């Protein structure tokens, strides 16, 4: 028996591109999706940032805890998805970064995170569009399956 809730999706358009220099990573991805009429997608990014805001979810307090760091860091991996929140495409992304000594850090990705250089591949998904709604168990905005 499988308790996972999910939907079967089809592949839509596949994009590869570069994110703009000195702009916010999340905002750039969301703006691209808005301009390209993308409601759902999965994406991955590699590159570098000049500053980052990362954190994690405090499950007890049900709040995100984040911190800002201004530093040249490599994006070892950044993966995420796009779905709708209040009718707009929103990105949920996690990131792993390293400094010049190879020391890694990572977490849930927030704005402000400023791109130095970044390459993205983004796979559009076609199907019943998923909308993020408040989930009372977790306090998070999670996908709603009808
Ligand atoms: Zn997250």
CSV table of C-alpha atoms and ligand atoms in Angstrom, one decimal:
chain,number,residue,atom,x,y,z
A,1,UNK,CA,0.0,0.0,0.0
A,2,UNK,CA,1.2,3.5,-0.9
A,3,UNK,CA,0.2,6.4,1.3
A,4,UNK,CA,1.9,9.1,-0.9
A,5,UNK,CA,-0.5,11.6,-2.4
A,6,UNK,CA,0.4,12.7,-5.9
A,7,UNK,CA,-0.7,13.3,-9.4
A,8,UNK,CA,0.5,12.0,-12.7
A,9,UNK,CA,2.0,14.9,-14.8
A,10,UNK,CA,3.2,15.2,-18.3
A,11,UNK,CA,6.4,16.9,-19.4
A,12,UNK,CA,5.9,20.3,-21.0
A,13,UNK,CA,8.6,22.6,-22.4
A,14,UNK,CA,12.2,22.1,-21.3
A,15,UNK,CA,14.2,25.3,-20.8
A,16,UNK,CA,17.9,25.9,-20.2
A,17,UNK,CA,19.1,29.4,-19.4
A,18,UNK,CA,21.1,31.8,-17.4
A,19,UNK,CA,19.8,33.8,-14.4
A,20,UNK,CA,20.5,37.6,-14.5
A,21,UNK,CA,23.7,39.0,-12.9
A,22,UNK,CA,23.2,40.7,-9.4
A,23,UNK,CA,19.5,39.9,-9.3
A,24,UNK,CA,17.6,37.8,-6.7
A,25,UNK,CA,17.6,34.1,-7.6
A,26,UNK,CA,14.1,33.2,-6.5
A,27,UNK,CA,12.5,36.4,-8.0
A,28,UNK,CA,14.3,35.7,-11.3
A,29,UNK,CA,13.0,32.2,-11.5
A,30,UNK,CA,9.4,33.3,-10.6
A,31,UNK,CA,9.5,36.1,-13.1
A,32,UNK,CA,10.6,33.8,-15.8
A,33,UNK,CA,7.7,31.5,-15.0
A,34,UNK,CA,5.2,34.3,-15.0
A,35,UNK,CA,6.5,35.6,-18.4
A,36,UNK,CA,6.5,32.1,-19.9
A,37,UNK,CA,3.0,31.2,-18.5
A,38,UNK,CA,4.5,28.3,-16.4
A,39,UNK,CA,2.3,27.2,-13.5
A,40,UNK,CA,4.2,24.0,-12.5
A,41,UNK,CA,7.8,23.0,-13.0
A,42,UNK,CA,10.8,21.4,-11.5
A,43,UNK,CA,14.2,23.0,-11.8
A,44,UNK,CA,17.9,22.7,-10.9
A,45,UNK,CA,20.6,25.4,-10.8
A,46,UNK,CA,24.3,25.5,-10.6
A,47,UNK,CA,26.5,28.5,-10.5
A,48,UNK,CA,27.6,31.0,-7.8
A,49,UNK,CA,26.0,33.7,-5.6
A,50,UNK,CA,27.5,36.8,-4.0
A,51,UNK,CA,25.1,36.6,-1.0
A,52,UNK,CA,22.6,34.1,0.3
A,53,UNK,CA,19.7,33.8,2.6
A,54,UNK,CA,19.1,30.3,3.8
A,55,UNK,CA,17.4,28.6,6.8
A,56,UNK,CA,15.2,25.9,8.0
A,57,UNK,CA,11.7,25.3,9.4
A,58,UNK,CA,11.4,25.2,13.1
A,59,UNK,CA,8.8,22.4,13.4
A,60,UNK,CA,8.0,23.1,17.0
A,61,UNK,CA,7.5,26.9,16.7
A,62,UNK,CA,6.2,26.5,13.1
A,63,UNK,CA,8.2,29.4,11.7
A,64,UNK,CA,11.1,29.6,9.3
A,65,UNK,CA,14.4,30.6,10.8
A,66,UNK,CA,16.8,32.2,8.3
A,67,UNK,CA,20.1,34.0,8.1
A,68,UNK,CA,21.8,36.2,5.6
A,69,UNK,CA,25.4,35.8,4.5
A,70,UNK,CA,27.3,38.1,2.2
A,71,UNK,CA,30.0,35.9,0.6
A,72,UNK,CA,31.1,34.5,-2.7
A,73,UNK,CA,29.7,31.0,-2.7
A,74,UNK,CA,29.4,28.2,-5.3
A,75,UNK,CA,26.0,26.7,-5.9
A,76,UNK,CA,26.8,23.0,-5.7
A,77,UNK,CA,23.2,22.2,-6.2
A,78,UNK,CA,19.9,24.0,-6.0
A,79,UNK,CA,16.7,22.1,-6.7
A,80,UNK,CA,13.2,23.2,-6.5
A,81,UNK,CA,9.7,23.3,-7.9
A,82,UNK,CA,7.2,25.8,-9.1
A,83,UNK,CA,3.5,25.7,-8.3
A,84,UNK,CA,0.8,28.2,-7.7
A,85,UNK,CA,0.1,30.3,-4.6
A,86,UNK,CA,-2.9,32.7,-4.8
A,87,UNK,CA,-2.7,32.2,-8.6
A,88,UNK,CA,0.9,33.1,-9.0
A,89,UNK,CA,3.9,30.8,-9.7
A,90,UNK,CA,6.0,30.5,-6.6
A,91,UNK,CA,9.4,28.7,-6.2
A,92,UNK,CA,10.2,26.3,-3.4
A,93,UNK,CA,13.9,25.7,-3.5
A,94,UNK,CA,16.7,24.1,-1.4
A,95,UNK,CA,20.4,24.9,-1.9
A,96,UNK,CA,23.8,23.5,-1.1
A,97,UNK,CA,26.7,25.9,-1.3
A,98,UNK,CA,30.5,25.8,-0.7
A,99,UNK,CA,33.1,28.4,0.1
A,100,UNK,CA,36.6,28.6,-1.4
A,101,UNK,CA,37.9,26.0,1.1
A,102,UNK,CA,35.1,23.5,0.1
A,103,UNK,CA,33.2,24.0,3.3
A,104,UNK,CA,29.5,23.4,2.7
A,105,UNK,CA,26.4,25.0,3.9
A,106,UNK,CA,22.8,24.8,2.8
A,107,UNK,CA,19.1,24.9,3.5
A,108,UNK,CA,15.8,26.2,2.4
A,109,UNK,CA,16.4,29.1,0.0
A,110,UNK,CA,15.0,32.6,0.6
A,111,UNK,CA,15.2,36.0,-1.0
A,112,UNK,CA,17.6,37.9,-0.8
A,113,UNK,CA,20.0,35.6,-2.6
A,114,UNK,CA,22.0,37.5,-5.2
A,115,UNK,CA,23.2,35.7,-8.3
A,116,UNK,CA,26.8,36.1,-9.5
A,117,UNK,CA,26.3,33.6,-12.3
A,118,UNK,CA,23.8,30.7,-12.6
A,119,UNK,CA,22.6,28.2,-15.1
A,120,UNK,CA,19.2,26.7,-14.8
A,121,UNK,CA,17.4,23.9,-16.4
A,122,UNK,CA,13.6,24.0,-15.9
A,123,UNK,CA,11.2,21.3,-16.8
A,124,UNK,CA,7.6,22.5,-17.2
A,125,UNK,CA,5.0,20.1,-15.9
A,126,UNK,CA,1.5,19.8,-17.5
A,127,UNK,CA,-1.5,18.5,-15.6
A,128,UNK,CA,-3.9,19.5,-12.9
A,129,UNK,CA,-2.2,22.6,-11.5
A,130,UNK,CA,-1.2,22.3,-7.9
A,131,UNK,CA,-2.0,25.1,-5.5
A,132,UNK,CA,-0.3,25.7,-2.2
A,133,UNK,CA,-2.7,26.1,0.7
A,134,UNK,CA,-2.2,26.3,4.5
A,135,UNK,CA,-1.7,22.9,6.1
A,136,UNK,CA,-2.8,22.8,9.8
A,137,UNK,CA,-0.6,19.8,10.7
A,138,UNK,CA,2.6,21.5,9.7
A,139,UNK,CA,1.8,25.2,9.5
A,140,UNK,CA,3.2,25.2,6.0
A,141,UNK,CA,1.8,26.1,2.7
A,142,UNK,CA,1.6,22.7,1.1
A,143,UNK,CA,0.2,21.2,-2.1
A,144,UNK,CA,-3.5,20.5,-2.0
A,145,UNK,CA,-4.7,17.3,-3.7
A,146,UNK,CA,-8.4,17.1,-4.5
B,1,LIG,ZN1,11.9,24.1,2.0
